[in-house]
Amino acid sequence: MDRLVKPDLEELKLCFIRGQKSSATFKLNNLMHTMSVAVGLSTTRPSVFSFSHPFYIIPPLSTASFTLFLTNACDLPPLSTPLDMVMVKSSMLPTGKASQDNLHRLFSRTGPHIFKDAKIPISLVGPQVVEFLLSPNSSVSSKNLLDVGLLLPKAISLCDGCQLDSLLICAAKNGNSHCISALIEVGADVNRRDSNGDSLMSLAVKSGNLDSIQVLIQSGYTIDNSADRFLHYAAAMDRVDLMEILCVGYADIDLNSIDSQGRTPLHIAAIHGHVEVIQFLVSVGSDPDMLDSQGWTPLHFAAHQGHVEAVDFLLNHSTFAKYALTKQGKTAFELAIDKGHSKLYNLLLLGDTLHRAARNGDVADIKKCIAEGISVNGKDQNGWTPLHRAAFKGRVEGVKVLVKHGAKLDVVDDCGYTPLHLAIEAGQKDVAMYLVTQGAKAILKSFKAKGQVPCDMENFKNHPSHLQTANLYHVKQERA
């Protein structure tokens, strides 16, 4: 015979409750038909787990109940891996009677009279155990870390639906992707929100854990553009990688969603000067000209905070932000002045200075602006470059200086006009001839694509001014 008694379970689950001497009960069945059996119970850690009556006599074919206790009440679950065990030993007892002292002596001796009937694993379970496993201090000692992969499924097993949802929120906050996956697998709600209305995805983004975000996407988290602000959190954290995985996972994500202050993720990135985030958001469709509730664009915030690279990028990718006024009547340049961010003055103002110099044909000022680093191809709110302005006004010398310093000949404004078109429209013969000799194209496909009627060479020759005396078409052909 291999054993005298048989336990009614294969694993003993003890629901841990903080500060209490938690307990769990199991039964042993006497397999002997005619003889009583003495039972001796012990654990691998008697200082942690114990029995009030470790020795017992079970009559023939009878069943007895036993209760395992935590030896001491504690605040943290006394977990260990490998799992603690209850050892069940037995011995035949023909008389059916023995004192506790006699039983103690019986099981203190080794020999063939002692049967090792069972080893029952002890699993600590319940929400407080899961919370502990989610904490950063879930280790038995500095040397032996817990095998969370072994303990977590066991700890979850006795949690109800509400507890699972609450634990899932905790797992998302901690960025524990393994626990998130395990909780969702046993029924936790992936679309549950915490008491503040934050979604699991928002909490996972705040944790900064990419794996947690991927698990939630794959588990069917449904984005709510009216409530979710996780792009705002990622922008504040300077995490382009988080944004990329979210944009790939959700084609319908609202890049221009606003928070309680009317700010988009791009506003948030501009406040912090996170240039890579700004570049990413603009590249995938964020609007750099959006106003918040106080009339501030992302450029206003970048200028106010003195973020030079952010200002430079936003200037080149916004349409009117440079000229937009906040509700307090401030431009981005004025905000930079208020804060003393002198490094931004050239970026925010010199472009206007160059445009004015080009309009007036002031060659000295044009050269000065270019020498100070202002972009010769910077556009105004209508898409005009300094070359557009100089060409329209017929400032030949100014045009020559601009072209010499890299001004683009065929750049188009918001209506599709090149500097040459404007010179022709305005009847500026000398400018038009010079631009053509420098390689400016008379007709652009992009111009026609906008539904506009181009002012081509025929129109130029038939212009009501005296420009018909100059056959620019032939000049162009000869140069070609």
Short mmCIF file of C-alpha atoms in Angstrom, two decimals:
data_model
loop_
_atom_site.label_atom_id
_atom_site.label_comp_id
_atom_site.label_asym_id
_atom_site.label_seq_id
_atom_site.Cartn_x
_atom_site.Cartn_y
_atom_site.Cartn_z
CA MET A 1 0.00 0.00 0.00
CA ASP A 2 1.37 3.39 -1.05
CA ARG A 3 -0.60 5.53 1.36
CA LEU A 4 -3.11 5.36 4.17
CA VAL A 5 -4.95 8.66 3.68
CA LYS A 6 -5.91 10.80 0.71
CA PRO A 7 -6.44 14.64 0.64
CA ASP A 8 -9.58 16.04 -0.97
CA LEU A 9 -7.63 18.60 -3.01
CA GLU A 10 -4.37 18.95 -4.91
CA GLU A 11 -3.66 22.56 -3.90
CA LEU A 12 -4.48 24.46 -0.73
CA LYS A 13 -5.60 28.04 -1.47
CA LEU A 14 -5.34 30.42 1.44
CA CYS A 15 -7.01 33.81 0.91
CA PHE A 16 -4.62 36.35 2.39
CA ILE A 17 -6.16 39.28 4.29
CA ARG A 18 -3.82 41.95 5.54
CA GLY A 19 -3.41 41.99 9.33
CA GLN A 20 -5.32 38.76 9.90
CA LYS A 21 -4.34 35.16 10.66
CA SER A 22 -5.79 33.86 7.43
CA SER A 23 -6.65 30.19 7.22
CA ALA A 24 -7.65 27.42 4.82
CA THR A 25 -9.30 24.05 5.44
CA PHE A 26 -8.91 20.70 3.74
CA LYS A 27 -9.95 17.10 4.42
CA LEU A 28 -8.17 13.78 4.66
CA ASN A 29 -9.91 10.47 3.97
CA ASN A 30 -8.81 7.27 5.76
CA LEU A 31 -8.45 4.60 3.08
CA MET A 32 -8.26 1.73 5.58
CA HIS A 33 -11.43 -0.32 5.97
CA THR A 34 -10.77 -1.80 9.40
CA MET A 35 -8.01 0.17 11.02
CA SER A 36 -7.63 3.68 12.42
CA VAL A 37 -4.83 5.84 11.03
CA ALA A 38 -2.67 8.35 12.86
CA VAL A 39 -1.92 11.52 10.87
CA GLY A 40 0.97 13.97 11.36
CA LEU A 41 0.93 17.34 9.53
CA SER A 42 3.82 19.77 9.01
CA THR A 43 4.81 22.58 6.64
CA THR A 44 8.02 23.58 4.90
CA ARG A 45 7.95 26.88 6.84
CA PRO A 46 6.47 26.23 10.29
CA SER A 47 7.30 29.78 11.34
CA VAL A 48 4.84 30.98 8.70
CA PHE A 49 2.24 28.20 8.36
CA SER A 50 1.07 25.96 11.19
CA PHE A 51 -1.73 23.73 12.49
CA SER A 52 -3.44 24.11 15.87
CA HIS A 53 -3.66 20.26 16.02
CA PRO A 54 -0.88 18.76 13.90
CA PHE A 55 -1.62 15.20 15.07
CA TYR A 56 -4.92 13.41 14.68
CA ILE A 57 -6.50 9.96 14.61
CA ILE A 58 -8.92 9.11 11.81
CA PRO A 59 -11.22 6.09 12.28
CA PRO A 60 -11.56 3.48 9.47
CA LEU A 61 -13.08 4.86 6.22
CA SER A 62 -13.69 8.21 7.90
CA THR A 63 -12.89 11.80 6.99
CA ALA A 64 -11.29 14.50 9.13
CA SER A 65 -11.00 18.28 8.51
CA PHE A 66 -7.80 20.23 9.14
CA THR A 67 -7.17 23.99 9.18
CA LEU A 68 -3.92 25.62 8.15
CA PHE A 69 -3.22 29.04 9.69
CA LEU A 70 -0.83 31.85 9.06
CA THR A 71 1.27 31.63 12.22
CA ASN A 72 1.31 35.44 12.59
CA ALA A 73 -0.85 38.25 11.24
CA CYS A 74 1.17 40.27 8.73
CA ASP A 75 0.81 43.19 6.35
CA LEU A 76 2.49 41.53 3.36
CA PRO A 77 1.71 38.07 2.02
CA PRO A 78 4.56 35.66 2.92
CA LEU A 79 5.07 34.41 -0.61
CA SER A 80 7.83 32.14 -1.75
CA THR A 81 8.87 30.21 -4.80
CA PRO A 82 8.99 27.28 -4.95
CA LEU A 83 5.63 27.12 -3.18
CA ASP A 84 5.40 26.16 0.48
CA MET A 85 4.04 22.67 1.13
CA VAL A 86 1.89 20.81 3.63
CA MET A 87 3.46 17.40 4.29
CA VAL A 88 1.00 14.66 5.21
CA LYS A 89 2.41 11.63 7.02
CA SER A 90 0.45 8.70 8.39
CA SER A 91 0.88 5.51 10.36
CA MET A 92 -1.39 2.57 11.12
CA LEU A 93 -2.79 2.64 14.65
CA PRO A 94 -4.28 -0.80 15.53
CA THR A 95 -5.44 0.34 19.00
CA GLY A 96 -7.20 3.40 17.58
CA LYS A 97 -6.05 5.40 20.60
CA ALA A 98 -2.98 7.51 21.46
CA SER A 99 -2.17 10.73 23.31
CA GLN A 100 -0.76 13.80 21.55
CA ASP A 101 2.62 13.09 23.16
CA ASN A 102 2.57 9.53 21.90
CA LEU A 103 1.65 10.70 18.39
CA HIS A 104 4.46 13.26 18.48
CA ARG A 105 6.94 10.55 19.40
CA LEU A 106 5.49 8.25 16.74
CA PHE A 107 6.10 10.73 13.92
CA SER A 108 9.44 11.94 15.25
CA ARG A 109 10.93 8.52 14.42
CA THR A 110 11.71 7.47 10.90
CA GLY A 111 11.12 4.00 9.61
CA PRO A 112 8.83 1.82 7.50
CA HIS A 113 5.95 2.48 9.86
CA ILE A 114 5.67 6.08 8.52
CA PHE A 115 3.82 6.66 5.23
CA LYS A 116 4.47 9.86 3.28
CA ASP A 117 1.00 10.22 1.88
CA ALA A 118 0.96 13.64 0.25
CA LYS A 119 2.57 17.00 -0.37
CA ILE A 120 -0.01 19.73 -0.84
CA PRO A 121 1.17 23.07 -2.36
CA ILE A 122 0.08 26.18 -0.44
CA SER A 123 -1.06 29.08 -2.64
CA LEU A 124 -1.74 32.50 -1.19
CA VAL A 125 -4.60 34.02 -3.19
CA GLY A 126 -6.85 37.05 -3.33
CA PRO A 127 -6.68 40.70 -4.43
CA GLN A 128 -4.19 41.76 -1.77
CA VAL A 129 -1.75 39.14 -3.01
CA VAL A 130 -2.15 40.40 -6.59
CA GLU A 131 -1.59 43.98 -5.43
CA PHE A 132 1.62 42.87 -3.75
CA LEU A 133 2.79 41.11 -6.90
CA LEU A 134 2.15 44.31 -8.84
CA SER A 135 4.26 46.37 -6.46
CA PRO A 136 7.95 46.97 -7.18
CA ASN A 137 8.91 45.27 -3.88
CA SER A 138 7.49 41.83 -4.66
CA SER A 139 10.49 39.81 -3.59
CA VAL A 140 11.18 37.47 -0.71
CA SER A 141 14.69 38.74 -0.15
CA SER A 142 17.34 40.71 -1.95
CA LYS A 143 18.71 37.44 -3.38
CA ASN A 144 15.62 35.41 -4.28
CA LEU A 145 13.05 37.09 -6.49
CA LEU A 146 9.55 35.71 -6.73
CA ASP A 147 8.45 33.81 -9.79
CA VAL A 148 5.52 36.13 -10.52
CA GLY A 149 4.61 34.08 -13.57
CA LEU A 150 3.90 31.13 -11.26
CA LEU A 151 2.22 33.03 -8.43
CA LEU A 152 0.03 35.47 -10.35
CA PRO A 153 -2.44 33.02 -11.98
CA LYS A 154 -2.92 31.31 -8.61
CA ALA A 155 -3.44 34.61 -6.77
CA ILE A 156 -6.05 35.74 -9.30
CA SER A 157 -8.04 32.52 -9.14
CA LEU A 158 -10.33 33.51 -6.23
CA CYS A 159 -10.96 37.15 -7.29
CA ASP A 160 -14.46 38.19 -8.35
CA GLY A 161 -15.34 40.44 -11.30
CA CYS A 162 -15.15 43.76 -9.45
CA GLN A 163 -11.84 42.81 -7.88
CA LEU A 164 -10.45 41.79 -11.26
CA ASP A 165 -11.40 45.16 -12.77
CA SER A 166 -9.88 47.04 -9.87
CA LEU A 167 -6.69 45.01 -10.13
CA LEU A 168 -6.54 45.63 -13.88
CA ILE A 169 -6.54 49.38 -13.20
CA CYS A 170 -3.68 48.86 -10.77
CA ALA A 171 -1.77 46.76 -13.31
CA ALA A 172 -2.18 49.45 -15.98
CA LYS A 173 -0.90 52.12 -13.59
CA ASN A 174 2.16 50.01 -12.86
CA GLY A 175 2.74 49.16 -16.51
CA ASN A 176 2.69 45.43 -15.75
CA SER A 177 1.90 43.92 -19.14
CA HIS A 178 2.03 40.32 -17.89
CA CYS A 179 -0.53 41.00 -15.19
CA ILE A 180 -2.72 43.03 -17.57
CA SER A 181 -2.80 40.08 -19.95
CA ALA A 182 -3.52 37.56 -17.17
CA LEU A 183 -6.36 39.65 -15.71
CA ILE A 184 -8.03 40.25 -19.07
CA GLU A 185 -7.76 36.53 -19.83
CA VAL A 186 -9.82 35.64 -16.73
CA GLY A 187 -12.50 38.25 -17.42
CA ALA A 188 -11.36 41.74 -16.37
CA ASP A 189 -12.95 44.53 -18.44
CA VAL A 190 -10.42 46.06 -20.85
CA ASN A 191 -12.59 49.17 -21.26
CA ARG A 192 -12.92 49.87 -17.53
CA ARG A 193 -12.07 53.42 -16.33
CA ASP A 194 -10.81 54.48 -12.92
CA SER A 195 -12.61 56.83 -10.50
CA ASN A 196 -11.10 59.85 -12.28
CA GLY A 197 -12.42 58.74 -15.66
CA ASP A 198 -8.98 57.71 -16.94
CA SER A 199 -9.03 54.72 -19.27
CA LEU A 200 -6.73 51.75 -18.92
CA MET A 201 -4.91 52.97 -22.03
CA SER A 202 -4.34 56.38 -20.46
CA LEU A 203 -2.95 54.75 -17.34
CA ALA A 204 -0.70 52.47 -19.40
CA VAL A 205 0.60 55.44 -21.40
CA LYS A 206 1.35 57.31 -18.18
CA SER A 207 3.34 54.28 -17.01
CA GLY A 208 5.40 54.51 -20.21
CA ASN A 209 5.28 50.77 -20.84
CA LEU A 210 5.05 49.89 -24.54
CA ASP A 211 4.19 46.24 -23.92
CA SER A 212 1.19 47.22 -21.78
CA ILE A 213 -0.12 49.45 -24.55
CA GLN A 214 0.29 46.67 -27.11
CA VAL A 215 -1.54 44.19 -24.87
CA LEU A 216 -4.49 46.60 -24.49
CA ILE A 217 -4.66 47.22 -28.24
CA GLN A 218 -4.61 43.49 -28.97
CA SER A 219 -7.17 42.82 -26.23
CA GLY A 220 -9.73 45.08 -27.86
CA TYR A 221 -9.48 48.36 -26.00
CA THR A 222 -11.89 50.77 -27.71
CA ILE A 223 -10.68 54.33 -28.12
CA ASP A 224 -13.02 57.14 -27.03
CA ASN A 225 -11.87 60.35 -28.71
CA SER A 226 -14.25 62.40 -26.59
CA ALA A 227 -12.61 61.29 -23.35
CA ASP A 228 -9.18 59.81 -24.02
CA ARG A 229 -6.20 62.14 -23.69
CA PHE A 230 -3.36 59.67 -23.82
CA LEU A 231 -1.68 61.49 -26.72
CA HIS A 232 -1.47 64.51 -24.43
CA TYR A 233 0.28 62.37 -21.79
CA ALA A 234 2.71 60.92 -24.34
CA ALA A 235 3.47 64.42 -25.64
CA ALA A 236 4.25 65.68 -22.14
CA MET A 237 6.55 62.68 -21.59
CA ASP A 238 8.43 63.21 -24.90
CA ARG A 239 7.54 59.68 -26.01
CA VAL A 240 7.29 59.49 -29.78
CA ASP A 241 7.49 55.69 -29.53
CA LEU A 242 4.24 55.61 -27.54
CA MET A 243 2.56 57.87 -30.08
CA GLU A 244 3.67 55.71 -32.98
CA ILE A 245 2.21 52.52 -31.54
CA LEU A 246 -1.05 54.32 -30.71
CA CYS A 247 -1.39 55.84 -34.17
CA VAL A 248 -0.70 52.47 -35.80
CA GLY A 249 -3.15 50.74 -33.48
CA TYR A 250 -5.97 53.25 -33.96
CA ALA A 251 -6.53 54.65 -37.42
CA ASP A 252 -9.40 56.78 -36.07
CA ILE A 253 -7.37 58.45 -33.32
CA ASP A 254 -8.08 62.19 -33.09
CA LEU A 255 -4.72 63.95 -33.37
CA ASN A 256 -6.36 67.28 -32.60
CA SER A 257 -8.39 66.22 -29.57
CA ILE A 258 -8.50 68.91 -26.89
CA ASP A 259 -8.21 68.81 -23.13
CA SER A 260 -10.18 70.91 -20.64
CA GLN A 261 -8.16 74.00 -21.67
CA GLY A 262 -8.70 73.46 -25.36
CA ARG A 263 -5.14 72.29 -25.90
CA THR A 264 -4.14 69.62 -28.39
CA PRO A 265 -1.22 67.20 -27.93
CA LEU A 266 0.77 69.59 -30.14
CA HIS A 267 0.15 72.41 -27.66
CA ILE A 268 1.46 70.19 -24.87
CA ALA A 269 4.58 69.24 -26.83
CA ALA A 270 5.22 72.93 -27.61
CA ILE A 271 4.93 73.89 -23.93
CA HIS A 272 7.68 71.39 -23.10
CA GLY A 273 9.74 72.07 -26.22
CA HIS A 274 9.72 68.42 -27.28
CA VAL A 275 10.80 68.93 -30.89
CA GLU A 276 10.69 65.29 -32.01
CA VAL A 277 7.13 64.97 -30.73
CA ILE A 278 6.17 68.21 -32.49
CA GLN A 279 7.69 66.97 -35.73
CA PHE A 280 5.91 63.62 -35.45
CA LEU A 281 2.52 65.13 -34.67
CA VAL A 282 2.70 67.59 -37.56
CA SER A 283 3.85 64.83 -39.91
CA VAL A 284 0.79 62.69 -39.12
CA GLY A 285 -1.73 65.52 -39.38
CA SER A 286 -1.82 67.65 -36.22
CA ASP A 287 -2.84 71.25 -36.90
CA PRO A 288 -0.12 73.74 -35.85
CA ASP A 289 -2.55 76.66 -36.17
CA MET A 290 -5.18 75.45 -33.69
CA LEU A 291 -6.09 77.84 -30.90
CA ASP A 292 -6.71 76.83 -27.31
CA SER A 293 -9.41 78.40 -25.13
CA GLN A 294 -7.21 81.48 -24.61
CA GLY A 295 -6.35 81.89 -28.28
CA TRP A 296 -2.86 80.44 -27.96
CA THR A 297 -1.33 78.39 -30.80
CA PRO A 298 1.48 75.89 -30.20
CA LEU A 299 3.85 78.61 -31.47
CA HIS A 300 2.69 80.98 -28.71
CA PHE A 301 3.59 78.39 -26.08
CA ALA A 302 6.95 77.57 -27.64
CA ALA A 303 7.81 81.29 -27.83
CA HIS A 304 6.59 81.93 -24.29
CA GLN A 305 8.83 79.13 -22.98
CA GLY A 306 11.82 80.11 -25.11
CA HIS A 307 12.10 76.83 -27.04
CA VAL A 308 14.16 77.90 -30.06
CA GLU A 309 14.05 74.65 -32.09
CA ALA A 310 10.33 74.26 -31.51
CA VAL A 311 9.68 77.85 -32.59
CA ASP A 312 11.78 77.40 -35.72
CA PHE A 313 9.91 74.24 -36.75
CA LEU A 314 6.46 75.63 -36.02
CA LEU A 315 7.20 78.82 -37.95
CA ASN A 316 7.97 76.74 -41.02
CA HIS A 317 4.87 74.56 -40.70
CA SER A 318 2.11 76.94 -39.66
CA THR A 319 0.09 79.31 -41.79
CA PHE A 320 -0.96 82.16 -39.55
CA ALA A 321 0.32 81.27 -36.07
CA LYS A 322 3.08 83.87 -36.29
CA TYR A 323 0.49 86.62 -36.65
CA ALA A 324 -2.23 85.18 -34.43
CA LEU A 325 -3.22 87.16 -31.35
CA THR A 326 -4.08 85.58 -28.02
CA LYS A 327 -7.17 86.77 -26.16
CA GLN A 328 -4.81 89.14 -24.39
CA GLY A 329 -3.77 90.56 -27.77
CA LYS A 330 -0.27 89.08 -27.82
CA THR A 331 1.66 87.69 -30.78
CA ALA A 332 4.28 84.98 -30.31
CA PHE A 333 6.95 87.65 -30.75
CA GLU A 334 5.47 89.81 -27.99
CA LEU A 335 5.32 86.82 -25.64
CA ALA A 336 9.01 86.16 -26.31
CA ILE A 337 9.76 89.80 -25.51
CA ASP A 338 7.76 89.63 -22.27
CA LYS A 339 9.89 86.68 -21.14
CA GLY A 340 13.17 88.09 -22.43
CA HIS A 341 13.84 85.24 -24.86
CA SER A 342 16.17 87.29 -27.06
CA LYS A 343 17.28 84.25 -29.07
CA LEU A 344 13.81 84.14 -30.58
CA TYR A 345 13.68 87.75 -31.74
CA ASN A 346 15.37 87.04 -35.08
CA LEU A 347 13.14 84.06 -35.80
CA LEU A 348 9.91 85.79 -34.91
CA LEU A 349 10.58 89.33 -36.19
CA LEU A 350 13.40 89.45 -38.73
CA GLY A 351 11.29 87.56 -41.24
CA ASP A 352 8.90 90.50 -41.23
CA THR A 353 11.86 92.87 -41.46
CA LEU A 354 13.14 91.05 -44.53
CA HIS A 355 9.69 91.17 -46.11
CA ARG A 356 9.49 94.91 -45.48
CA ALA A 357 12.99 95.45 -46.88
CA ALA A 358 12.10 93.42 -49.98
CA ARG A 359 8.88 95.36 -50.47
CA ASN A 360 10.76 98.65 -50.19
CA GLY A 361 13.72 97.50 -52.25
CA ASP A 362 16.09 98.34 -49.40
CA VAL A 363 19.14 96.35 -50.52
CA ALA A 364 21.18 97.21 -47.42
CA ASP A 365 18.46 95.93 -45.08
CA ILE A 366 17.95 92.84 -47.22
CA LYS A 367 21.64 91.99 -46.96
CA LYS A 368 21.64 92.74 -43.24
CA CYS A 369 18.71 90.40 -42.58
CA ILE A 370 20.27 87.61 -44.61
CA ALA A 371 23.59 88.08 -42.81
CA GLU A 372 21.80 87.74 -39.47
CA GLY A 373 20.47 84.34 -40.49
CA ILE A 374 16.89 84.95 -41.52
CA SER A 375 15.52 82.47 -44.07
CA VAL A 376 15.47 84.04 -47.52
CA ASN A 377 12.49 81.80 -48.41
CA GLY A 378 10.38 82.45 -45.32
CA LYS A 379 6.68 82.83 -46.08
CA ASP A 380 4.13 85.26 -44.66
CA GLN A 381 0.52 84.47 -43.81
CA ASN A 382 -0.41 84.49 -47.51
CA GLY A 383 2.44 82.27 -48.58
CA TRP A 384 4.47 85.12 -50.03
CA THR A 385 8.27 84.99 -49.80
CA PRO A 386 10.42 88.15 -49.84
CA LEU A 387 10.98 87.46 -53.56
CA HIS A 388 7.20 87.60 -54.15
CA ARG A 389 7.09 91.03 -52.52
CA ALA A 390 10.13 92.44 -54.31
CA ALA A 391 8.89 91.09 -57.66
CA PHE A 392 5.40 92.50 -57.20
CA LYS A 393 6.81 95.91 -56.33
CA GLY A 394 9.36 95.87 -59.16
CA ARG A 395 12.41 96.12 -56.89
CA VAL A 396 14.94 94.80 -59.40
CA GLU A 397 18.04 95.26 -57.26
CA GLY A 398 16.30 93.66 -54.29
CA VAL A 399 15.22 90.74 -56.49
CA LYS A 400 18.81 90.26 -57.65
CA VAL A 401 20.15 90.18 -54.09
CA LEU A 402 17.49 87.71 -53.01
CA VAL A 403 18.10 85.40 -55.96
CA LYS A 404 21.85 85.61 -55.41
CA HIS A 405 21.34 84.45 -51.82
CA GLY A 406 19.20 81.44 -52.67
CA ALA A 407 15.66 82.71 -53.09
CA LYS A 408 13.55 80.06 -54.83
CA LEU A 409 12.35 81.24 -58.23
CA ASP A 410 9.31 79.01 -58.64
CA VAL A 411 7.95 78.90 -55.11
CA VAL A 412 4.16 79.42 -55.10
CA ASP A 413 2.00 81.37 -52.66
CA ASP A 414 -1.31 80.18 -51.22
CA CYS A 415 -3.07 80.97 -54.52
CA GLY A 416 -0.47 79.26 -56.67
CA TYR A 417 1.37 82.40 -57.83
CA THR A 418 5.14 82.45 -58.35
CA PRO A 419 7.18 85.68 -58.11
CA LEU A 420 7.23 85.75 -61.93
CA HIS A 421 3.43 85.61 -62.09
CA LEU A 422 3.21 88.55 -59.70
CA ALA A 423 5.76 90.58 -61.65
CA ILE A 424 3.79 89.99 -64.85
CA GLU A 425 0.47 90.77 -63.16
CA ALA A 426 1.92 94.02 -61.80
CA GLY A 427 3.54 94.98 -65.08
CA GLN A 428 7.08 94.84 -63.70
CA LYS A 429 8.93 94.28 -67.00
CA ASP A 430 12.50 94.48 -65.73
CA VAL A 431 11.85 92.08 -62.87
CA ALA A 432 10.00 89.61 -65.09
CA MET A 433 12.82 89.62 -67.66
CA TYR A 434 15.44 89.09 -64.97
CA LEU A 435 13.53 86.20 -63.38
CA VAL A 436 13.10 84.49 -66.73
CA THR A 437 16.79 84.85 -67.53
CA GLN A 438 17.52 83.24 -64.16
CA GLY A 439 15.39 80.23 -65.05
CA ALA A 440 11.94 81.06 -63.66
CA LYS A 441 9.22 78.98 -65.31
CA ALA A 442 6.50 80.86 -67.11
CA ILE A 443 3.77 78.27 -66.54
CA LEU A 444 3.56 75.79 -63.66
CA LYS A 445 1.35 72.69 -63.65
CA SER A 446 0.68 73.22 -59.97
CA PHE A 447 -0.79 76.58 -60.80
CA LYS A 448 -3.35 75.14 -63.18
CA ALA A 449 -4.13 72.33 -60.71
CA LYS A 450 -5.41 74.90 -58.25
CA GLY A 451 -8.10 75.90 -60.70
CA GLN A 452 -6.48 79.25 -61.41
CA VAL A 453 -5.91 80.80 -64.81
CA PRO A 454 -2.16 81.30 -65.15
CA CYS A 455 -0.76 84.55 -66.36
CA ASP A 456 1.34 82.97 -69.08
CA MET A 457 3.62 84.53 -71.68
CA GLU A 458 0.78 85.24 -74.12
CA ASN A 459 -1.08 87.16 -71.45
CA PHE A 460 2.17 88.93 -70.62
CA LYS A 461 2.73 89.98 -74.22
CA ASN A 462 -0.87 91.24 -74.48
CA HIS A 463 -0.82 92.98 -71.08
CA PRO A 464 -2.31 96.51 -71.29
CA SER A 465 1.02 97.95 -70.13
CA HIS A 466 3.91 98.60 -72.47
CA LEU A 467 5.44 95.17 -71.72
CA GLN A 468 4.50 93.82 -75.15
CA THR A 469 7.71 95.37 -76.45
CA ALA A 470 9.67 92.72 -74.60
CA ASN A 471 9.32 89.27 -76.07
CA LEU A 472 10.09 87.31 -72.93
CA TYR A 473 9.15 84.06 -74.58
CA HIS A 474 12.06 84.38 -77.01
CA VAL A 475 14.39 85.41 -74.21
CA LYS A 476 13.37 82.25 -72.42
CA GLN A 477 13.84 80.13 -75.53
CA GLU A 478 17.28 81.61 -76.29
CA ARG A 479 18.42 80.90 -72.76
CA ALA A 480 17.15 77.35 -72.98
#
